[in-house]
CSV table of C-alpha atoms in Angstrom, one decimal:
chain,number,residue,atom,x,y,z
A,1,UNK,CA,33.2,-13.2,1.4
A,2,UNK,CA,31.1,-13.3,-1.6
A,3,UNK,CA,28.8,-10.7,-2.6
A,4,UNK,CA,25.2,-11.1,-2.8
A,5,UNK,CA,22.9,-8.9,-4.6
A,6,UNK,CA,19.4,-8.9,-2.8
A,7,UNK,CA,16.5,-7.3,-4.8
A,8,UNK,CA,12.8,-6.9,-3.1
A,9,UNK,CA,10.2,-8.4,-4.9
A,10,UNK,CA,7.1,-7.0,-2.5
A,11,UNK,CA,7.6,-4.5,-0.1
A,12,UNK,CA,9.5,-5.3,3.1
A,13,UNK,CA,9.3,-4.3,6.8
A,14,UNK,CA,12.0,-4.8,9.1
A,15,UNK,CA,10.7,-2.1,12.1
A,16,UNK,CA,12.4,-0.1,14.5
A,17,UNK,CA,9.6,-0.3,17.2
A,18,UNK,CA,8.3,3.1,16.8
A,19,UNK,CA,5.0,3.7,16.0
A,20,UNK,CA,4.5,7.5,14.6
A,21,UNK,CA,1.4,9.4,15.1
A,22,UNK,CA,-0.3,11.3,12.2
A,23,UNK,CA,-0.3,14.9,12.3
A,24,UNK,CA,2.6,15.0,15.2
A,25,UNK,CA,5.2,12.5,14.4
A,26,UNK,CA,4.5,12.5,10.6
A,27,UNK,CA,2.1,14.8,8.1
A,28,UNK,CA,0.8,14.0,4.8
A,29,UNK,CA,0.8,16.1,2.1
A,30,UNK,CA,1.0,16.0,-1.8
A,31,UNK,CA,4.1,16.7,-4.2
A,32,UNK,CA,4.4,16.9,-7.8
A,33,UNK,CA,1.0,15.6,-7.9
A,34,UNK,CA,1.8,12.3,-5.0
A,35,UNK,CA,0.9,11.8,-2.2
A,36,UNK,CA,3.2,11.7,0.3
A,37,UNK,CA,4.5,11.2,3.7
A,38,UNK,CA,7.2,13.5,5.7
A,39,UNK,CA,8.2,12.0,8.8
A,40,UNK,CA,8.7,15.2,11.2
A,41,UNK,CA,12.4,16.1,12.2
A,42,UNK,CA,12.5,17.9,15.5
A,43,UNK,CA,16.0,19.2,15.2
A,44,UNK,CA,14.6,21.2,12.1
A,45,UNK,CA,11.4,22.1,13.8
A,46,UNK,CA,13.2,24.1,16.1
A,47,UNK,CA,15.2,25.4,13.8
A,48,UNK,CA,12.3,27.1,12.3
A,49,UNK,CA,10.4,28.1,15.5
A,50,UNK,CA,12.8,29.0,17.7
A,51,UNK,CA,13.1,28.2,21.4
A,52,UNK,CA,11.1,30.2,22.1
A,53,UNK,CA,8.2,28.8,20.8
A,54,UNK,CA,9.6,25.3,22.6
A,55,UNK,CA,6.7,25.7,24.9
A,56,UNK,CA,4.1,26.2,22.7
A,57,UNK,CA,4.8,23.4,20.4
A,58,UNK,CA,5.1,20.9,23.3
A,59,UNK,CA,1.5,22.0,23.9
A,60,UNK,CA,0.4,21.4,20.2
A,61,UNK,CA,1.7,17.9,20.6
A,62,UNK,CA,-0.6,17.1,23.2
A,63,UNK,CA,-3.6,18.8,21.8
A,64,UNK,CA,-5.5,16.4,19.6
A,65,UNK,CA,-6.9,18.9,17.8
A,66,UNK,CA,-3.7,20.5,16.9
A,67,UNK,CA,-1.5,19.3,14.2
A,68,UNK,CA,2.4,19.8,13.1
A,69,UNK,CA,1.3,21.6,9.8
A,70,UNK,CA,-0.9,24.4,10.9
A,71,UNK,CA,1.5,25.1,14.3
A,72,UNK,CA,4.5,25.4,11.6
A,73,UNK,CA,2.1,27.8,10.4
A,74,UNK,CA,1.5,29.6,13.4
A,75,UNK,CA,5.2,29.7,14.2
A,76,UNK,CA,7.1,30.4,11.8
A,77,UNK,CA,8.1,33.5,10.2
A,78,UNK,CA,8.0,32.3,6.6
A,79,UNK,CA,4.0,31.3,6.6
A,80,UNK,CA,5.0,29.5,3.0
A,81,UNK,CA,7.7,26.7,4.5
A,82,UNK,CA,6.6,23.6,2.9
A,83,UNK,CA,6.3,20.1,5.0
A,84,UNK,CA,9.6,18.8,3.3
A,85,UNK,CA,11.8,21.7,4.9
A,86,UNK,CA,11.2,19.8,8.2
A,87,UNK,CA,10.5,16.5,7.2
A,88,UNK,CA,14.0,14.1,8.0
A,89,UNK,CA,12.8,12.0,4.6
A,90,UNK,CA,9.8,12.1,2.4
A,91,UNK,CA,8.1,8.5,1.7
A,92,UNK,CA,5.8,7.7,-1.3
A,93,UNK,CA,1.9,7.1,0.3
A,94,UNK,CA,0.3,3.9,-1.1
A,95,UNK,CA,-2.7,4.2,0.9
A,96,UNK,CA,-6.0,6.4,0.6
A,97,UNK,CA,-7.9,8.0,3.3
A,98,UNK,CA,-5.2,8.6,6.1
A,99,UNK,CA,-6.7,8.8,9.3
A,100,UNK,CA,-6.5,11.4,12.3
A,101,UNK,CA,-6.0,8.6,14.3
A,102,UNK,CA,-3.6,6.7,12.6
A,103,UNK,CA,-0.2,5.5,13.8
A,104,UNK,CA,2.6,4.4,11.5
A,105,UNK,CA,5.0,1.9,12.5
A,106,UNK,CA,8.6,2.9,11.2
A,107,UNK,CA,11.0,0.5,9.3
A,108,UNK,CA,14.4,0.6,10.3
A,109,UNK,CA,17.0,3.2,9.1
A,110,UNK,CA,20.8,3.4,10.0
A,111,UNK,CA,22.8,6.5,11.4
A,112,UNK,CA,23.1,8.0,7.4
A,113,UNK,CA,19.2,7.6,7.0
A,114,UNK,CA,19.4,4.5,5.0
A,115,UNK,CA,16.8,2.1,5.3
A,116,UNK,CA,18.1,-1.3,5.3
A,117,UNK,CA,17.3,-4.9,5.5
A,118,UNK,CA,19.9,-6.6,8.8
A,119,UNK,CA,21.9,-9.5,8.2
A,120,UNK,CA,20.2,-11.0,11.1
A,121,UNK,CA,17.2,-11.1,9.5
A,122,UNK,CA,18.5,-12.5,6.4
A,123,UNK,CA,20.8,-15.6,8.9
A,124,UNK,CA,17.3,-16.1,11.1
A,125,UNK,CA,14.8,-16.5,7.9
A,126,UNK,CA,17.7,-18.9,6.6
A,127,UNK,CA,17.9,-20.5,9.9
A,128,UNK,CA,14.2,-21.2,9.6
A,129,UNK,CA,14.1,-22.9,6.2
A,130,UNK,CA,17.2,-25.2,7.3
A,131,UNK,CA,15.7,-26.5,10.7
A,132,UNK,CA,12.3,-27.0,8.6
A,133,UNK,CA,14.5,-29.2,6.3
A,134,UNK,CA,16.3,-31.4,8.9
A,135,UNK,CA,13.0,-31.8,10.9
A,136,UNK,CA,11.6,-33.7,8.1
A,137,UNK,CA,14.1,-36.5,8.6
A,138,UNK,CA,12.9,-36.8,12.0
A,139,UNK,CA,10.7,-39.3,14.2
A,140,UNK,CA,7.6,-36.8,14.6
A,141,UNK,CA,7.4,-38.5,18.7
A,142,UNK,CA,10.7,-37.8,18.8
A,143,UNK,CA,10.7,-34.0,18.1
A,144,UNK,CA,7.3,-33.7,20.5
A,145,UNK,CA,9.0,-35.2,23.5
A,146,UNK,CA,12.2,-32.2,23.1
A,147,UNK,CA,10.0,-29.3,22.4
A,148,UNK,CA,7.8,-30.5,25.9
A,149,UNK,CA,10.2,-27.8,28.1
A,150,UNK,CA,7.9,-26.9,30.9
A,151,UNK,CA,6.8,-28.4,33.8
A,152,UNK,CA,4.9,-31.8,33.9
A,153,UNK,CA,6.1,-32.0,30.6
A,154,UNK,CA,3.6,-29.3,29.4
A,155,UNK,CA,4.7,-27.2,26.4
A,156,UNK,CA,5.8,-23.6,27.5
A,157,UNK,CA,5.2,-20.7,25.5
A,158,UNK,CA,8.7,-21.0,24.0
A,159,UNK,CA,7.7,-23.9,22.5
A,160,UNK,CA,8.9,-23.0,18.8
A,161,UNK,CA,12.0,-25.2,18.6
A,162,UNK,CA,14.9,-24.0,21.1
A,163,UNK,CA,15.9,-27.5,21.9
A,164,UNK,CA,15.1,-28.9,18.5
A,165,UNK,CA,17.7,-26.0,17.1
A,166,UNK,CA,20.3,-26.6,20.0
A,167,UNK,CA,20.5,-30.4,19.0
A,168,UNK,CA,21.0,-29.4,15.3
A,169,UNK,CA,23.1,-26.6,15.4
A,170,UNK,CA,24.8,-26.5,18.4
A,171,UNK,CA,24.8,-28.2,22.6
A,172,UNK,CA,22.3,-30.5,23.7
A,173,UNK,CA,21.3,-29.2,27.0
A,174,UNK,CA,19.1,-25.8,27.1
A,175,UNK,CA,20.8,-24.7,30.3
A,176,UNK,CA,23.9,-24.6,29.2
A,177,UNK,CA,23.5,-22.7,26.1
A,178,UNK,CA,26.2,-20.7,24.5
A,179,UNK,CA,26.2,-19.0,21.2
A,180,UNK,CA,30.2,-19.9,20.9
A,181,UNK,CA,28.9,-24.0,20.1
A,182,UNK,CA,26.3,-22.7,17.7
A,183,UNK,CA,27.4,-23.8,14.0
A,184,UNK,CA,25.4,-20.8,12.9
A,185,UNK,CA,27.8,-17.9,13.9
A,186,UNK,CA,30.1,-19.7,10.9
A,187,UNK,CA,27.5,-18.2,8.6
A,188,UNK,CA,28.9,-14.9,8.3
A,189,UNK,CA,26.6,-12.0,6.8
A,190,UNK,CA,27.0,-7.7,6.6
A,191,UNK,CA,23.6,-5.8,6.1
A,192,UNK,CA,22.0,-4.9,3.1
A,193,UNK,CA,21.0,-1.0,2.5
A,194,UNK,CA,19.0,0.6,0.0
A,195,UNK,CA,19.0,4.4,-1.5
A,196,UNK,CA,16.7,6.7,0.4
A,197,UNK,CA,13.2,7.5,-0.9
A,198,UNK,CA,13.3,4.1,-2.1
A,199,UNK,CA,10.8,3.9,0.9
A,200,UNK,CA,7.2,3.6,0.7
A,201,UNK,CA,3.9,3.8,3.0
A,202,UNK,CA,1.3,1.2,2.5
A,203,UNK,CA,-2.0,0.1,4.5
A,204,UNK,CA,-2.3,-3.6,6.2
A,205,UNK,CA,-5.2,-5.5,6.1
A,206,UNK,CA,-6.0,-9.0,7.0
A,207,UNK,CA,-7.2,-12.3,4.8
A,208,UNK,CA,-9.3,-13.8,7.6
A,209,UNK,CA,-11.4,-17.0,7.8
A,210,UNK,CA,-14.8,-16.0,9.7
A,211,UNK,CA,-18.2,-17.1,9.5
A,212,UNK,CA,-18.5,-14.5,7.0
A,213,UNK,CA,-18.3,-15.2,3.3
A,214,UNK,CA,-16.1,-12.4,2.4
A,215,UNK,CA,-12.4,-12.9,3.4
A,216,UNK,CA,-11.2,-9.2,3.7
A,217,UNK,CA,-10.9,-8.0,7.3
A,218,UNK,CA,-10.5,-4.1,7.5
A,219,UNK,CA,-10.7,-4.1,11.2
A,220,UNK,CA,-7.4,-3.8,12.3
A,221,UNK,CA,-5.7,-1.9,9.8
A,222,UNK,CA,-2.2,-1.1,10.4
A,223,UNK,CA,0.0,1.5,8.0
A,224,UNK,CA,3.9,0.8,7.7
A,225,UNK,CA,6.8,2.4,6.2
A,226,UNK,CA,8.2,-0.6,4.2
A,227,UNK,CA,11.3,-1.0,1.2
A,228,UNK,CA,9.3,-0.8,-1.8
A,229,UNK,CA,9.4,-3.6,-4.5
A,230,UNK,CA,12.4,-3.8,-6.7
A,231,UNK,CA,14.6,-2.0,-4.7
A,232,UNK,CA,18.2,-3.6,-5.0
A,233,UNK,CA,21.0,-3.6,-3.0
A,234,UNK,CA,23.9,-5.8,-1.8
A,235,UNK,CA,25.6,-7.1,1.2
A,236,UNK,CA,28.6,-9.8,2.1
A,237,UNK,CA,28.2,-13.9,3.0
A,238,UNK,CA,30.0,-16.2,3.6
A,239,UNK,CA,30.0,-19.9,4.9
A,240,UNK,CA,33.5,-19.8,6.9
A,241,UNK,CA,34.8,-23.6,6.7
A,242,UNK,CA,38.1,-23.1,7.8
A,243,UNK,CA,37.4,-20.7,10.9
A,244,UNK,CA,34.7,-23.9,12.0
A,245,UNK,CA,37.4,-26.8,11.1
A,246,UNK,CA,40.1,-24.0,12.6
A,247,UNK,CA,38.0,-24.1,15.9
A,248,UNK,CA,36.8,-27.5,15.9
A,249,UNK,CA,40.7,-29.1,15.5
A,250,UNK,CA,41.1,-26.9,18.8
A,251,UNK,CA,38.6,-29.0,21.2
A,252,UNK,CA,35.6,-27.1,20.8
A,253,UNK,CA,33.2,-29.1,20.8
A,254,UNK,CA,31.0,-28.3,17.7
A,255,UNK,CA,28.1,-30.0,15.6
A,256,UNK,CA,28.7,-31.0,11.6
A,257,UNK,CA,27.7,-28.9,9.1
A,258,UNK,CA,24.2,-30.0,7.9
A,259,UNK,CA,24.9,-30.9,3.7
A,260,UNK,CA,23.0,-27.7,2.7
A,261,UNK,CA,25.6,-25.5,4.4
A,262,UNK,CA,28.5,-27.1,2.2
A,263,UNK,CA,28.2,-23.9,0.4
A,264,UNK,CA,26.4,-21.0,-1.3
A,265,UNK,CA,25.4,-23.2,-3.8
A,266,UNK,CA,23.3,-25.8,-1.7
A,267,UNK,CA,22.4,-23.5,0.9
A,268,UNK,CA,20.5,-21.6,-2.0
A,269,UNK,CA,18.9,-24.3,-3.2
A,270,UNK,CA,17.6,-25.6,0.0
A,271,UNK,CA,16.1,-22.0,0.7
A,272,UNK,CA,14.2,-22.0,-2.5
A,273,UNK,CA,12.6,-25.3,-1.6
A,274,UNK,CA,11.9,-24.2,1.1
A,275,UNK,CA,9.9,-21.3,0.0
A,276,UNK,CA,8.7,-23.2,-3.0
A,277,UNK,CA,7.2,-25.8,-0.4
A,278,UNK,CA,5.4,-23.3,1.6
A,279,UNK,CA,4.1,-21.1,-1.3
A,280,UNK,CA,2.7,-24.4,-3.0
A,281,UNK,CA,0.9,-25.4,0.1
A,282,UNK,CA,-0.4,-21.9,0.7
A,283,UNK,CA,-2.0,-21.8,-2.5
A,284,UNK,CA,-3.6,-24.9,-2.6
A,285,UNK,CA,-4.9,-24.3,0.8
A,286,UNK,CA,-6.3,-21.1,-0.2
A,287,UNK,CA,-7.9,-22.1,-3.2
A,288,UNK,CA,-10.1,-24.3,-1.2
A,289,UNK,CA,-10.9,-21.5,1.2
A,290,UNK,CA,-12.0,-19.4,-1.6
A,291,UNK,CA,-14.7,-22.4,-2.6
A,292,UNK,CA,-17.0,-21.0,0.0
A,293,UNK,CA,-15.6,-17.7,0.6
A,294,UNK,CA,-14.7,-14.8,-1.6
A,295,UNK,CA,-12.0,-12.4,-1.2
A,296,UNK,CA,-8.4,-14.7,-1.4
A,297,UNK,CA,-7.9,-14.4,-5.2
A,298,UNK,CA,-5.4,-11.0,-5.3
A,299,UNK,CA,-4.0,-13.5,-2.8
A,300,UNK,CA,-3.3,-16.1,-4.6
A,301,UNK,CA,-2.4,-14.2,-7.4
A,302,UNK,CA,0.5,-12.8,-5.4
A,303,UNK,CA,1.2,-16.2,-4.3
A,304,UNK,CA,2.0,-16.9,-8.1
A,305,UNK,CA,4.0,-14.3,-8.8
A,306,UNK,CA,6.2,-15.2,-6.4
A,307,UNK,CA,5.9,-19.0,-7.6
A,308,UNK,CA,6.8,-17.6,-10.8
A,309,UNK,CA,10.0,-15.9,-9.8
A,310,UNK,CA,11.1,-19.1,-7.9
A,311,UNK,CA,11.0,-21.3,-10.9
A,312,UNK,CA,13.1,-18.7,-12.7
A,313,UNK,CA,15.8,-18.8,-10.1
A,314,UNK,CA,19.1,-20.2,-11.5
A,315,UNK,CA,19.8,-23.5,-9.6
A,316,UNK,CA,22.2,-22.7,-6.9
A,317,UNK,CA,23.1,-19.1,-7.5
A,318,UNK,CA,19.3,-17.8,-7.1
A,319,UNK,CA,17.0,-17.8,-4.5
A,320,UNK,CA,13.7,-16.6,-2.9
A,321,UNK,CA,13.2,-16.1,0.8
A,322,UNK,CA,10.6,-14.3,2.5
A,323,UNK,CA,11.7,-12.3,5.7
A,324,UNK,CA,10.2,-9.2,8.3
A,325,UNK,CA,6.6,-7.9,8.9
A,326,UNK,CA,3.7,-9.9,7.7
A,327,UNK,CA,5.8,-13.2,6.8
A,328,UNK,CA,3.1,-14.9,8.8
A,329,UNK,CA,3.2,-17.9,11.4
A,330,UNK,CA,3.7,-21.2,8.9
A,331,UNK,CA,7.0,-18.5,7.2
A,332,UNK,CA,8.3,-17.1,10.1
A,333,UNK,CA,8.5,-21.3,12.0
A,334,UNK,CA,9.3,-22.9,8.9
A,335,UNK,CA,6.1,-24.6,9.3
A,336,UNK,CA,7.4,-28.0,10.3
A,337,UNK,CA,5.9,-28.5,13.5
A,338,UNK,CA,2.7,-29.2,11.7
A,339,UNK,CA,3.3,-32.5,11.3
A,340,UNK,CA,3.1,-33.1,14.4
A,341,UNK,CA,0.9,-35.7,15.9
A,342,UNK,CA,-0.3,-33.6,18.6
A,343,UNK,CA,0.4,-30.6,16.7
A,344,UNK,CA,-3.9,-29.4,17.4
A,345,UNK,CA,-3.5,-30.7,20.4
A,346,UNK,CA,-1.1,-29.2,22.4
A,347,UNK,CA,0.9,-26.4,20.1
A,348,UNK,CA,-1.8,-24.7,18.6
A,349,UNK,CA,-3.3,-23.8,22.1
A,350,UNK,CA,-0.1,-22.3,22.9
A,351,UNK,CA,0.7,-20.5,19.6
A,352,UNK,CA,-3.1,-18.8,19.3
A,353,UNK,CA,-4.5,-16.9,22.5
A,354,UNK,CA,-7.5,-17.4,23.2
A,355,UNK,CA,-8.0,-20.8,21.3
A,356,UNK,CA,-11.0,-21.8,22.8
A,357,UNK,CA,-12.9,-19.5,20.7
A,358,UNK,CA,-11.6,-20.4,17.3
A,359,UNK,CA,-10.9,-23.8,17.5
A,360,UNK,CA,-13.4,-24.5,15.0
A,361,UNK,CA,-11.4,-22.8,12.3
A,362,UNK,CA,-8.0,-24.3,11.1
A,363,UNK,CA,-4.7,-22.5,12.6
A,364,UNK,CA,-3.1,-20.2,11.7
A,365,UNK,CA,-6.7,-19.1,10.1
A,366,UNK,CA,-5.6,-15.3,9.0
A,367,UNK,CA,-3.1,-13.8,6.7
A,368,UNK,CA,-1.9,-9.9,6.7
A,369,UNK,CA,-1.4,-8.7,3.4
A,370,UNK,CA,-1.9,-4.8,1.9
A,371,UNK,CA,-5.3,-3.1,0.7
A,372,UNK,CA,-4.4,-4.3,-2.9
A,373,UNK,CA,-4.3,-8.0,-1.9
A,374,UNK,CA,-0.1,-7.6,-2.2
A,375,UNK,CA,1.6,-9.4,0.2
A,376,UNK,CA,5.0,-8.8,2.2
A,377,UNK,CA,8.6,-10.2,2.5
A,378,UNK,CA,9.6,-11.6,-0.4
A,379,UNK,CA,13.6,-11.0,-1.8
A,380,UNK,CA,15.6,-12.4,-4.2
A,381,UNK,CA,19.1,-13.2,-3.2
A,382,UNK,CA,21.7,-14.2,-6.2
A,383,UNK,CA,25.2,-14.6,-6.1
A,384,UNK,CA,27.0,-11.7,-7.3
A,385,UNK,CA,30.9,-12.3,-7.1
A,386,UNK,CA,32.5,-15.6,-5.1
């Protein structure tokens, strides 16, 4: 196993599917002159309360104009307990105005508290960038005709690439997939945790391409507990080549390695094409954008950063990927399916609901990014100890 540091360079969401309600499941409040976010531990509520005030605080939750702070208040015998004493972690709050109404969705933590980034994650973003790269190399007909899965050879709404992956990485027919043929459990990765409080809350926003001039689209705001930028942390990979020759020189029936999975070295710099690839196009595609709109420059100027980091990277032990929340459609499929002849024609309908009504705009037409024009997802991953 080799050891790869990871270091976040923009905050990063990897969620838990809980969405926390202000003033019930979490309460803001300010310290040493922050503000900042306690996400409510019940275990400690009742610790302070008592049972038998169990009643009365199952009733505050479900009166809206009740909140956690003032029934601690009510409650408790010490009228002076501070939001911390019952908070299960404190985050740093990146956003202004908090709103009665507003719902946080939670990043995921393990059993110590820790919030961490999974190895899945990590494999599935890698995954992405190495089926975008062998899709290049092939007939664009070709790949059309084994993403058609449905019936009358109509595209179903698992059209983003199960077959196209099963032919690279692993068995050729869909019904008679098994994970055991899939070259990809030979990539071999632990999670990656980070230090508490290294947690922060920020506020999305959209970049949205409307008849409107201005860009900035405020109307479905979302907050989220993310890992802060330059947090750093490590975690184990490894390319097992003997297990897959082991296995393979046993009868099962397995698919070559593609060349970047030779090792670290190549798989590395294939990712940071990759990204480099889709960050240049983003960019240019957005500068044009903003020739008639206003509002995609913080944008772009994340864009760069990132760009900047990239072409820093040393070759082969460095690289950037972008994974979790906000990585957006053309990061999250690698993008490649866009070079598709019928690509408008038949996956766009299927990929954006409701299609009829924007099908004058160019998909995928929006972009989520935070209040400050930052954007999400980016790490850095370099090669520690081989």
């Amino acid at each position: 196993m080799s050891q790869i540091k990871i270091e976040t360079l923009t905050p990063v969401h990897i969620g838990n599917g809980n969405f926390l309600r202000n003033k019930a499941d979490f309460t803001v409040f300010r310290e040493d002159g922050n503000s900042v976010i306690g996400i409510v531990d019940p275990r400690k509520i009742l610790n302070i309360i008592g049972e038998e005030h169990l009643e009365d605080w199952i009733l505050s939750i479900e009166n809206p104009e009740d909140d956690i702070r003032s029934f601690i208040r009510r409650n408790s015998i010490d009228k002076t307990v501070m939001p911390r004493t019952y908070s299960r972690r404190v985050i740093m709050n990146f956003t202004e105005n908090i709103r009665d109404a507003d719902t946080l969705k939670e990043c995921i933590h393990d059993g110590r508290g820790l919030p961490y980034i999974p190895g899945s994650s990590i494999k599935g973003a890698i995954r992405t960038a190495i089926v975008s790269s062998l899709a290049k190399g092939k007939d664009s007909a070709d790949l059309e005709r084994r993403i058609k899965r449905g019936k009358n050879g109509q595209i179903d709404k698992r059209f983003a690439a199960q077959q196209i992956e099963n032919d690279f990485f692993g068995n050729q027919q869909i019904e008679k997939d098994d994970p055991k043929k899939d070259i990809f459990r030979f990539l071999q990765m632990g999670d990656a945790y980070f230090e508490k409080e290294t947690e922060i809350v920020t506020r999305m926003v959209n970049l949205n391409i409307t008849s409107r001039k201005k860009l900035v689209d405020t109307s479905k705001p979302q907050l989220i507990e993310a890992i802060g930028a330059d947090s750093k942390s490590a975690f184990q990979m490894k390319i097992a080549k003997d297990y897959y020759q082991w296995v393979k020189e046993n009868g099962w029936p397995l698919k070559d390695f593609p060349e970047s999975m030779d090792a670290l070295s190549s798989l590395f710099q294939l990712i940071n094409a990759h990204t480099n690839e889709l960050i240049l196009d983003e960019i240019k595609y957005w500068k044009t954008v903003n020739e008639d709109h206003e509002g995609a420059d913080d944008y772009i100027d994340s864009l760069r950063m990132i760009l900047g980091n990239i072409k820093k990277c040393q070759q082969g032990k460095e690289c950037v990927l972008r994974i979790g929340h906000g990585s957006g459609w053309r990061f999250i499929t690698g993008a490649w399916s866009e070079r598709l002849d019928k690509f408008e024609e038949e996956i766009v309908p299927v990929a954006r609901p409701n299609n009829y009504r924007y099908q004058e705009y160019v998909f995928p037409k929006s972009r989520r990014l935070d209040e400050d024009g930052d954007i999400l997802g980016f790490v850095k991953l370099s090669i520690d100890k081989e």
